[in-house]
Each structure stands twice: as C-alpha cells, then as structure tokens.
Amino acid sequence: MKNRITGRSAFLALLKDEGITHLFGNPGTTELPIMHALKDHPDLTYVMAMQESLVVAIADGFSRASGRLVACNVHVAPGLGNAMGSLYNAQFTGTPMILTAGQQEQGHGLMEPLLYGPLVRMAEPLVKWAVEVTRLEDLPRIVRRAAKVATTPPTGPVFISLPGDILNSEAGIELGRSTRVDTRVRPSDEALQALVSRILKAERPVIIAGDEIVKSDALQEAAALAQTLGCPAYQQSAPYGAHFLSESPCFMGALARSQPQVREVLSAYDLLIVLGADPLRMSVHSEVEPLPEGMPIVQVGLVEWDLAKNFGAEIALKADIREALRVLVPALKSKGGAPLEARAKQGIASLASKNWTARRATLVEQISKARDRTPIDPDYLTLQIVEAMPANAILVDEGLTSSRPMLALRPHRERYGYHALASGGIGWGLPASVGVSLANPGRPVVCFSGDGSAMYSIQALWTAAHHKLPLNVVIANNGGYRIIKQRLLSFHGDDNYVGMDFADPSVDFAGIARSLGLEAIRITNPADLKAELSSAFKRPGTKLIEVAVDGNV
C-alpha cells in the first residue's frame, strides 16, 4: 500500500531527494502550504530574500559556485514577473534550477482572481521546460523530470506551477527515484583523428575557452592543450567565469567585446580552436565582423546550440570538454612527435613577454602611479581589492567600469573562484554573492559592485546579514551610470547626461547597509584602502565597504 502524503510534503521530500539543501524563496499566500510543510522538513534550509528577483539571483549564485541543482519558489504572476530578469541571467549561464511558483487553486483560477496569471506561458521563453501540476499523482513524475531536464547539458532552469489545491490535497503516491543523465562523452576515434590532423596542419592556431571549461572541470586539460601546441589561449568575449588558468604560460587574457579589436587580434592566426564557448558574443552593433575572413574553426562542446551558431566550423564535435581533451592531448603528442614538441617550446618562449603574467606586471606598475589620486582611481581600487583578498577568497564581480582591469589582475586558479555578470542584466552581483557564500560557508567571499548595479538589489544585504555570512561587499560609488555616460559620449558625441547621475540627493550606501544590519565603512582617502580592505576581509561577518571613486568620463 502506498503511503498517504500531502502534496506540500511530497514536494519538499522530492526536492531533498534530488539533492536540494536550500529552498530560496519569498513567501506569499499561495506558498503558505509549502511554508506550513517546512516544519516537518527541518533539514531543508529556507533562505528568504526580500524580492523575487533576488530569490532567483541568490539561487543562481549558489549553483554557479557549487555546480549543484538549486530550487527557488516565488509568488504567483507578479512574483514570477519580478523574477524574470534574474531568470534571464540563469538561462544565459545554463544554471540547473527548479523554479516554482504558487498558483491559485485550479477552480478558483478559472475566475481570474487577484494575482492570477498564465504562469507556464510567462515562464516558457526563459526555461527548458515549463509545466503546471494538475493532479497530485503527477507531482513526483514532474519534479523528477524537472530535475533531470535541468541537470542534463545544456543545463538550465525549468519551471513548475503549483496550484494550491494540489499542495493541500492528500493521496497515496509513489515518489519514484532520481535520475541523472551521464553526458561525459568522448569523440569517436574517426572524429578524434580528423581533429588531430586538422590541428597539426595549422601553423598558427589559437584557443578560445568558455564556460564549459568550468562546468566540465577542465581547466588543467585546457591548459595542457595550449602548452602541447605552444599556442596562445584567450577567454571567450563574455568572460564571466574562470575559463582558463591565468598563470598558464600560454594565457593571453580575455577577448574584448569590440568587433574591430577582436578581428585584429585573431588575424594573426590560421585556426580557431573553440572549447565550450560561444566564442565571439558581442555587445553593441558594429559593421565589422569579429572573425577574420576565411578563418577556419574547429569546435568542441556539449551545448550544441553554440556549435557553429554564428560562424561555420570545419569540425564541430558534440562532446564533454574534459573527456575530449583527455584523449586529444595524448593523440596530438603521439602524432606530432618531436617536431610538435620543438614547435611548442618555441611558441611558449615567444609568448613569455606578452602573456597574462607579463602584462599583469606592467599593469600593476602603471596602476600604482594613481595611488595618491583623489577622488580614488577605480583601477587603483581594483588593484587594492585583489591584493587584500585572502588566498582562498571567492570573487563575485559586477564592478563594470570600476572593475575594468580585474581579469588582468586577479588570476583564475580554480573553477569556482570567480563569478561575474554574464547576460548584461545588472543587479545580479549582490544577491548572487549571497548564494555563493551560502554554498561555500568555509570561504570568504568578496563582492565588487558598481553603485548603479547595487541599487537594483540592495536589499539582498539583509539576507546576508541575517545568515551572518562571511561576505564583504565593496561598492564603487562614482555617483551615476558611468558606463552609459561613456557610451553616450563615445557613440553620439553627447555629454548631456540626462538621468545618469545619483545626485541631489546622493546615495549613502554605508547608511543603507547599517539599516539592513551590516557593519559599514566609507573610504574616501586612497591611503586608507590597503589597511581598511585588509582588515575588513579578515574579520568575520557581513560588511559593506563603500568607496568614493572618480566618476569622470
């Protein structure tokens, strides 16, 4: 005989069995059945955020910092609407997420009461799968399928609408079992040999590495490929994670999102080797194509949508990056032999004066000249943050213009040590850093945010303070939307910055932080940066450090 169980308790039991340890949410009336059931599931930690976009962003940060499936719950149609910007971010990064929303009871929903909306249709454009539960007996199958779909590459969010009558009803149901699809596939022997031959044919190959390096845990293997070939390696043009080991002798840095600049960089090479990336994702329009005319491409990855999406590839292999590189590198060495080894040594030697490490030394010397500038130079602030961070700290970066040199200063040494805004939808950084910290309670986390981004999600600080997280939030206050000013001036020659300043009144970030329960510091003197940041990063608890930086364009 099947055990009788309520829908609300079955839902939580299913989440736990799928590996969920935290339920991120903001409760409303239609979610009360879930809140009622939580008392029977004390091993499931409920994390409350003060607005639904923050709920999803916190869950997104937790998943990106752990690689795990996450679950979050929002409130009917307005709550899902609030969450859509963060859901867009999660879709962009392929975050494995089960997003649910309480829905009006099925009969009541027919009457279109307050807060009712077509939740499935609202969610569908941004998720891999969206469904509403219409029978309690279907709940286990739906949750199990949602977890499987979310975690199978290309990973991504899924959505389940939970009507109140389903959560409150009771039945004898079988909860089923969890399934994960193993997609760690390698290329066939024939495909591998074709790839080896094509790479060895190139005289000047170049590697572009992307986010699948992180998901596949292939940092060491990607660096080994570059060193085997003695060729330069770049991060994809949207470098939102630790996509390559910075201190590898072959690493050159991240590609820009300027089509003419990227075209110029790539023109020196005769083969583009793309590893798990949408390699040339740009920002603003340009008449110039980023890929030099006639440049051949070979591409490997599990996200088939990104394979030859915008530029045709001579070889496109759907395979796990780490598994593919584990067979590709030995095959290259075997076929390339002594000539390849000699060429690789020569190539690595030629990169020594211009690789990431060499450029960093030059950049540090250049930035350090601004140590006495007031208002504080934002590049100098970035350098001081990097030098003050503990060795095991995780960085969440949404500094935008203020953190411009961050990728050139702080090395990637492990796959979960760096997380940045991916989609361009600002306000992600503060709540994401809360999720990153919850996923890594034994490590300090530093969030570097611009002032404009911070004001999209400032109330996320309360959740951090409530959970007493080892999180330091550094806000660069330049008094406005500096990036928009820069673009208005650059694209249109216009310096009439309407609606781009935070003045009359100015924003007191330290004051806001104190009101939300945080220790807060405000720094205006560059001479104070080193001591204040170092001290704050070493002390326990959640803190906000507001730094007044130069906002000139």
XYZ file of C-alpha atoms in Angstrom:
553
model
C 0.000 0.000 0.000
C 1.317 3.444 -0.923
C 1.931 5.922 1.886
C -0.554 8.782 2.030
C 1.111 12.147 1.852
C 0.100 15.745 1.205
C 1.243 17.492 -1.951
C 3.170 20.091 0.037
C 5.147 17.492 1.987
C 5.686 15.339 -1.102
C 7.074 18.361 -2.946
C 9.673 19.072 -0.248
C 10.571 15.390 0.112
C 11.126 15.157 -3.629
C 13.380 18.240 -3.645
C 15.512 16.816 -0.846
C 15.858 13.501 -2.623
C 17.068 15.390 -5.701
C 19.911 16.852 -3.634
C 18.345 20.170 -2.656
C 19.616 21.515 0.684
C 18.332 25.110 0.485
C 14.983 26.406 -0.713
C 15.258 30.047 -1.771
C 12.036 31.982 -1.662
C 9.789 34.878 -0.824
C 6.525 33.620 0.649
C 3.047 34.678 -0.354
C -0.448 33.373 0.282
C -0.318 30.685 -2.397
C 3.021 29.473 -0.954
C 1.656 29.055 2.571
C 1.151 25.293 2.113
C 4.915 24.967 1.494
C 5.723 27.175 4.478
C 3.340 25.047 6.571
C 5.145 21.857 5.499
C 8.646 23.163 6.236
C 8.254 22.386 9.938
C 8.231 18.707 9.011
C 11.455 19.095 6.987
C 13.908 20.802 9.356
C 16.896 19.605 7.318
C 15.831 21.860 4.417
C 17.143 25.405 4.933
C 14.748 28.136 3.836
C 16.503 31.290 2.598
C 14.238 34.309 2.393
C 15.003 37.259 0.148
C 13.024 40.460 0.070
C 12.054 40.397 -3.610
C 11.672 37.642 -6.152
C 14.462 38.770 -8.495
C 16.811 38.395 -5.536
C 15.466 34.916 -4.771
C 16.434 33.657 -8.214
C 19.769 35.501 -8.264
C 20.767 34.070 -4.870
C 19.888 30.580 -6.087
C 21.811 31.262 -9.298
C 24.909 32.265 -7.312
C 24.622 29.170 -5.120
C 24.542 26.912 -8.175
C 27.325 28.679 -10.055
C 29.586 28.397 -7.003
C 28.846 24.709 -6.420
C 27.725 23.193 -9.720
C 24.627 21.855 -7.954
C 20.930 21.799 -8.756
C 19.031 24.538 -6.901
C 15.366 25.219 -6.145
C 13.580 28.507 -5.601
C 9.968 29.498 -5.101
C 8.219 32.772 -5.981
C 4.718 34.154 -5.602
C 2.142 33.844 -8.409
C 2.182 36.074 -11.510
C 3.695 39.312 -10.109
C 6.381 37.319 -8.302
C 7.295 35.435 -11.452
C 7.294 38.750 -13.292
C 9.715 40.194 -10.732
C 11.944 37.158 -11.155
C 12.167 37.274 -14.944
C 15.317 39.416 -15.163
C 17.208 37.038 -12.903
C 15.721 34.068 -14.732
C 17.142 35.571 -17.950
C 20.580 35.567 -16.306
C 20.150 31.937 -15.191
C 19.124 30.893 -18.687
C 22.193 32.627 -20.136
C 24.578 30.730 -17.849
C 22.694 27.429 -18.055
C 22.060 27.281 -14.322
C 20.396 23.990 -13.297
C 17.425 25.377 -11.384
C 13.901 24.300 -10.481
C 11.837 27.470 -10.222
C 8.336 27.086 -8.806
C 5.500 29.487 -8.176
C 2.401 29.044 -6.116
C -0.698 29.238 -8.288
C -4.326 29.874 -7.402
C -6.417 26.751 -6.845
C -7.483 25.329 -10.214
C -11.190 26.058 -9.858
C -10.522 29.456 -8.315
C -8.034 30.323 -11.039
C -10.773 29.989 -13.623
C -12.370 33.059 -12.002
C -9.145 35.086 -12.645
C -8.753 36.371 -9.065
C -6.160 38.898 -7.946
C -2.564 37.859 -8.744
C -3.643 35.158 -11.182
C -1.800 34.764 -14.475
C -0.811 32.152 -17.085
C 2.395 31.166 -15.279
C 3.510 28.472 -17.717
C 3.206 30.784 -20.714
C 5.022 33.535 -18.822
C 7.963 31.303 -17.958
C 8.305 29.348 -21.209
C 10.590 31.749 -23.132
C 13.298 31.549 -20.444
C 13.270 27.895 -19.346
C 13.983 24.475 -20.805
C 10.599 23.138 -19.718
C 7.519 24.643 -18.072
C 4.507 22.778 -16.690
C 1.612 23.127 -14.266
C 0.715 20.245 -11.955
C -2.930 19.282 -12.456
C -3.040 16.023 -10.428
C -1.254 15.245 -7.181
C -0.416 11.800 -8.559
C 1.673 13.503 -11.295
C 3.757 15.598 -8.896
C 6.586 13.042 -8.402
C 6.955 12.421 -12.124
C 7.016 16.172 -12.816
C 9.609 17.008 -10.150
C 11.798 14.056 -11.161
C 11.613 15.074 -14.816
C 12.312 18.714 -13.962
C 15.477 17.773 -12.058
C 16.637 15.532 -14.900
C 15.978 18.189 -17.558
C 17.628 20.980 -15.558
C 20.827 18.997 -14.946
C 21.266 17.475 -18.425
C 23.526 19.542 -20.738
C 22.784 22.023 -21.990
C 21.771 22.644 -18.378
C 19.279 25.348 -17.480
C 16.250 26.401 -15.452
C 12.867 24.696 -15.529
C 9.535 25.962 -14.157
C 6.692 24.260 -12.263
C 3.390 25.943 -11.411
C 1.969 24.602 -8.124
C -1.779 25.186 -7.629
C -2.892 25.454 -4.008
C -5.330 22.562 -4.214
C -2.540 20.233 -5.373
C -0.328 21.234 -2.440
C -3.125 20.850 0.112
C -4.603 17.578 -1.129
C -3.526 14.151 0.126
C -3.168 10.824 -1.651
C -1.279 7.565 -1.640
C 1.504 8.199 -4.180
C 4.860 6.675 -5.115
C 7.687 9.251 -5.034
C 9.823 7.455 -7.625
C 13.587 7.856 -7.939
C 16.107 10.449 -9.050
C 17.868 10.197 -12.416
C 20.946 11.970 -13.792
C 21.992 11.626 -17.409
C 25.724 10.995 -17.815
C 26.811 13.093 -20.802
C 30.571 12.758 -20.372
C 31.026 11.553 -23.929
C 34.240 11.479 -25.969
C 34.669 11.906 -29.718
C 34.680 8.801 -31.864
C 38.082 7.502 -32.979
C 37.444 8.739 -36.516
C 36.407 12.211 -35.347
C 39.369 12.419 -32.979
C 41.875 11.573 -35.707
C 40.299 14.127 -38.046
C 40.565 16.775 -35.334
C 44.194 15.870 -34.590
C 45.120 16.081 -38.260
C 43.397 19.426 -38.713
C 45.030 20.979 -35.651
C 48.504 19.740 -36.623
C 48.025 21.150 -40.118
C 47.695 24.670 -38.675
C 50.844 26.740 -38.315
C 49.415 29.405 -36.010
C 46.451 28.022 -34.030
C 44.741 29.940 -31.224
C 42.402 28.681 -28.476
C 39.252 30.379 -27.189
C 37.954 28.842 -23.957
C 34.483 29.264 -22.492
C 32.164 28.393 -19.651
C 32.000 24.675 -20.420
C 35.582 24.555 -19.129
C 34.099 25.370 -15.705
C 31.129 23.022 -15.981
C 33.327 20.153 -17.179
C 36.120 20.865 -14.649
C 38.631 21.021 -17.497
C 40.956 23.868 -16.511
C 44.031 21.655 -16.275
C 43.233 19.847 -19.519
C 42.677 23.093 -21.457
C 45.998 24.473 -20.230
C 47.688 21.200 -21.235
C 46.297 21.526 -24.767
C 47.652 25.065 -25.124
C 51.091 24.016 -23.865
C 51.142 20.934 -26.100
C 50.597 23.198 -29.095
C 52.607 26.144 -27.741
C 49.765 28.372 -28.866
C 48.053 31.358 -27.239
C 44.741 30.947 -25.408
C 42.055 33.540 -24.719
C 38.882 33.541 -22.669
C 35.642 33.955 -24.584
C 34.488 37.518 -25.189
C 31.935 37.253 -22.348
C 34.348 36.114 -19.594
C 32.001 35.594 -16.661
C 33.817 32.687 -15.011
C 37.246 31.128 -14.517
C 37.502 29.864 -18.082
C 41.280 29.370 -18.227
C 44.209 29.183 -15.798
C 45.562 32.731 -15.884
C 49.120 31.822 -14.932
C 49.498 29.282 -17.733
C 52.376 30.450 -19.954
C 50.007 30.403 -22.927
C 47.187 32.510 -21.485
C 46.760 35.926 -23.077
C 43.635 37.190 -21.308
C 40.034 37.750 -22.315
C 38.887 38.783 -25.757
C 37.193 42.175 -25.908
C 33.593 42.681 -26.995
C 34.696 45.091 -29.708
C 34.426 43.561 -33.147
C 37.321 45.526 -34.725
C 39.621 44.726 -31.774
C 38.816 41.023 -31.840
C 39.244 40.839 -35.602
C 42.673 42.447 -35.300
C 43.751 40.012 -32.565
C 42.566 36.924 -34.430
C 44.033 37.996 -37.777
C 47.446 36.722 -36.645
C 46.248 33.097 -36.580
C 45.242 30.438 -39.092
C 42.975 28.185 -36.973
C 40.486 28.947 -34.212
C 40.120 26.130 -31.646
C 36.940 26.774 -29.632
C 36.465 24.903 -26.356
C 32.983 25.004 -24.847
C 32.094 28.557 -25.788
C 30.012 30.929 -27.790
C 33.406 32.430 -28.598
C 32.605 35.803 -30.140
C 29.483 37.025 -28.358
C 29.472 40.793 -28.781
C 27.663 43.691 -27.150
C 26.942 46.714 -29.331
C 26.486 46.601 -33.084
C 29.364 47.004 -35.498
C 29.588 46.693 -39.264
C 32.874 44.825 -38.748
C 32.702 41.049 -38.323
C 34.820 39.863 -35.367
C 36.010 36.768 -37.235
C 38.645 37.444 -39.912
C 37.509 36.450 -43.382
C 38.329 32.853 -44.183
C 39.366 31.941 -40.625
C 38.745 28.180 -40.160
C 37.185 26.946 -36.905
C 37.187 23.639 -35.037
C 34.841 23.497 -32.074
C 34.142 21.101 -29.204
C 31.351 21.295 -26.616
C 28.143 19.834 -25.271
C 25.969 22.900 -25.880
C 25.025 22.121 -29.446
C 23.305 25.490 -29.908
C 26.722 27.162 -29.593
C 28.404 24.819 -32.078
C 28.848 26.809 -35.313
C 25.997 29.081 -34.191
C 27.188 32.195 -35.997
C 30.273 31.021 -37.887
C 30.583 27.729 -39.742
C 33.060 25.184 -38.397
C 35.198 22.736 -40.367
C 34.846 20.311 -37.467
C 32.180 20.550 -34.742
C 32.189 17.824 -32.088
C 29.453 17.384 -29.509
C 31.494 16.085 -26.582
C 32.349 16.793 -22.974
C 35.340 19.141 -22.868
C 37.384 17.314 -20.237
C 36.772 13.882 -21.716
C 37.595 15.155 -25.205
C 40.818 16.852 -24.117
C 41.924 13.790 -22.166
C 42.146 11.876 -25.436
C 43.013 14.789 -27.733
C 46.213 15.893 -25.985
C 47.874 12.427 -25.980
C 46.802 11.891 -29.595
C 48.384 15.204 -30.626
C 51.622 14.337 -28.840
C 51.717 10.892 -30.419
C 51.139 12.071 -33.971
C 53.010 15.367 -33.668
C 56.089 13.786 -32.122
C 59.363 15.648 -31.758
C 58.523 18.367 -34.320
C 55.409 19.349 -32.352
C 57.351 19.337 -29.086
C 60.021 21.599 -30.543
C 57.444 23.950 -32.041
C 55.569 24.098 -28.722
C 58.715 25.088 -26.819
C 59.417 27.822 -29.334
C 55.830 29.044 -29.187
C 55.755 29.186 -25.388
C 59.050 31.092 -25.357
C 57.668 33.640 -27.819
C 54.656 34.275 -25.543
C 56.670 34.878 -22.370
C 56.985 38.642 -22.836
C 53.324 39.230 -23.710
C 51.276 36.615 -21.863
C 48.905 37.323 -18.965
C 51.626 37.188 -16.317
C 53.911 39.614 -18.170
C 51.076 42.008 -18.896
C 49.966 41.905 -15.268
C 53.351 43.082 -14.022
C 53.276 46.030 -16.418
C 49.676 46.862 -15.500
C 50.364 46.810 -11.743
C 53.217 49.256 -12.235
C 51.033 51.538 -14.330
C 48.026 51.483 -11.969
C 50.188 52.052 -8.892
C 51.048 55.536 -10.192
C 47.476 56.571 -9.284
C 47.916 55.704 -5.591
C 47.569 59.341 -4.484
C 44.757 60.416 -6.780
C 41.608 61.856 -5.228
C 38.836 61.024 -5.902
C 40.126 57.461 -5.788
C 41.062 55.999 -9.155
C 38.782 52.962 -9.772
C 41.633 50.951 -11.306
C 43.669 51.541 -8.156
C 40.717 50.372 -6.048
C 40.558 47.179 -8.117
C 44.244 46.531 -7.539
C 43.873 47.069 -3.793
C 40.915 44.653 -3.644
C 42.955 41.986 -5.435
C 45.946 42.441 -3.138
C 43.840 42.474 0.038
C 41.740 39.384 -0.712
C 42.650 36.205 1.190
C 44.150 33.494 -0.992
C 41.081 31.266 -0.639
C 38.537 34.028 -1.250
C 35.883 33.822 -3.965
C 35.240 36.937 -6.040
C 31.835 37.976 -7.401
C 32.403 40.810 -9.857
C 29.830 43.303 -11.079
C 32.013 46.380 -10.873
C 31.564 47.108 -14.597
C 33.604 50.252 -15.378
C 35.195 50.332 -11.921
C 36.468 46.749 -12.159
C 37.652 47.082 -15.751
C 41.162 45.648 -15.088
C 40.004 42.881 -12.717
C 40.534 39.983 -15.137
C 44.005 41.275 -15.921
C 44.953 41.475 -12.217
C 43.411 38.538 -10.370
C 44.432 35.071 -11.583
C 41.996 32.222 -12.128
C 43.360 29.225 -10.249
C 40.244 27.078 -9.744
C 36.884 26.834 -11.427
C 34.670 28.241 -8.673
C 36.899 31.132 -7.576
C 35.466 33.808 -9.879
C 31.924 34.689 -10.941
C 30.833 37.688 -12.990
C 27.777 39.120 -14.660
C 27.122 37.117 -17.814
C 24.000 38.404 -19.517
C 24.436 42.152 -19.031
C 21.316 42.461 -16.853
C 22.652 44.431 -13.893
C 21.794 43.894 -10.239
C 22.889 40.259 -10.223
C 26.108 40.640 -8.225
C 24.886 41.439 -4.697
C 22.298 38.663 -4.398
C 24.480 36.194 -6.314
C 27.277 36.761 -3.803
C 24.856 35.795 -1.030
C 24.224 32.493 -2.807
C 27.942 31.996 -3.458
C 28.637 32.487 0.253
C 25.845 30.121 1.317
C 27.333 27.475 -0.968
C 30.825 27.999 0.486
C 30.373 28.734 4.211
C 34.017 27.991 4.961
C 35.439 30.518 2.496
C 35.438 34.328 2.480
C 33.541 35.927 -0.404
C 34.141 39.391 -1.830
C 31.509 41.070 -3.986
C 32.692 44.052 -6.035
C 29.766 46.071 -7.367
C 29.132 49.357 -9.050
C 26.724 51.750 -7.397
C 24.173 51.549 -10.202
C 24.127 47.749 -10.100
C 23.877 47.724 -6.310
C 20.722 49.837 -6.281
C 18.889 47.183 -8.293
C 19.205 44.669 -5.467
C 20.482 46.413 -2.332
C 18.006 44.624 -0.043
C 19.936 41.390 -0.654
C 22.274 42.671 2.062
C 19.627 41.857 4.673
C 19.675 38.171 3.733
C 23.475 38.148 4.043
C 23.341 39.809 7.463
C 20.546 37.508 8.627
C 22.614 34.422 7.826
C 25.793 36.009 9.234
C 27.721 35.203 6.087
C 31.495 35.769 5.679
C 30.745 38.218 2.871
C 32.356 41.573 2.095
C 30.563 43.838 -0.377
C 32.681 46.596 -1.916
C 30.645 49.243 -3.724
C 32.441 51.673 -6.019
C 30.397 54.860 -5.735
C 31.020 57.074 -8.749
C 27.700 58.861 -8.433
C 25.927 57.561 -11.508
C 25.701 55.290 -14.533
C 29.247 55.850 -15.761
C 29.135 53.170 -18.445
C 26.102 54.797 -20.070
C 27.803 58.197 -19.943
C 30.850 56.703 -21.633
C 28.765 55.201 -24.395
C 26.664 58.330 -24.928
C 29.856 60.315 -25.375
C 31.594 57.675 -27.492
C 28.712 56.707 -29.773
C 26.915 60.034 -30.068
C 29.446 62.713 -29.076
C 26.960 63.919 -26.444
C 27.955 64.845 -22.880
C 24.474 65.915 -21.755
C 23.955 63.105 -19.252
C 20.216 63.101 -18.621
C 19.037 60.582 -15.994
C 22.527 59.203 -15.391
C 23.554 60.846 -12.104
C 22.804 59.897 -8.498
C 22.819 63.422 -7.123
C 20.516 65.779 -5.245
C 20.383 63.677 -3.146
C 23.399 61.394 -3.338
C 23.079 57.771 -2.200
C 24.502 56.843 1.217
C 25.385 53.179 0.738
C 27.023 52.863 4.146
C 23.862 54.225 5.742
C 21.677 51.793 3.805
C 23.907 48.896 4.853
C 23.693 49.826 8.539
C 19.908 49.976 8.293
C 19.952 46.407 6.953
C 22.091 45.113 9.818
C 25.615 45.269 8.376
C 28.840 46.783 9.570
C 29.609 49.582 7.105
C 32.723 51.562 6.206
C 33.116 54.527 3.849
C 36.502 55.267 2.286
C 37.404 58.494 0.500
C 41.186 58.592 1.004
C 43.279 56.271 -1.207
C 45.852 55.960 1.594
C 43.217 54.150 3.688
C 42.359 51.493 1.129
C 45.005 48.888 1.901
C 44.526 48.831 5.671
C 40.726 49.101 5.645
C 40.209 46.417 2.998
C 42.724 44.010 4.517
C 41.181 44.382 7.966
C 37.611 44.000 6.712
C 38.398 40.929 4.620
C 39.985 39.175 7.609
C 37.218 39.888 10.142
C 34.161 37.619 10.422
C 30.667 38.725 9.491
C 28.991 40.577 6.661
C 30.343 44.029 5.845
C 29.866 46.748 3.270
C 32.753 48.945 2.180
C 31.655 51.993 0.201
C 34.484 53.620 -1.764
C 34.075 57.036 -3.354
C 35.760 56.759 -6.767
C 36.336 59.123 -9.645
C 33.244 59.306 -11.840
C 34.747 61.393 -14.626
C 34.127 60.121 -18.140
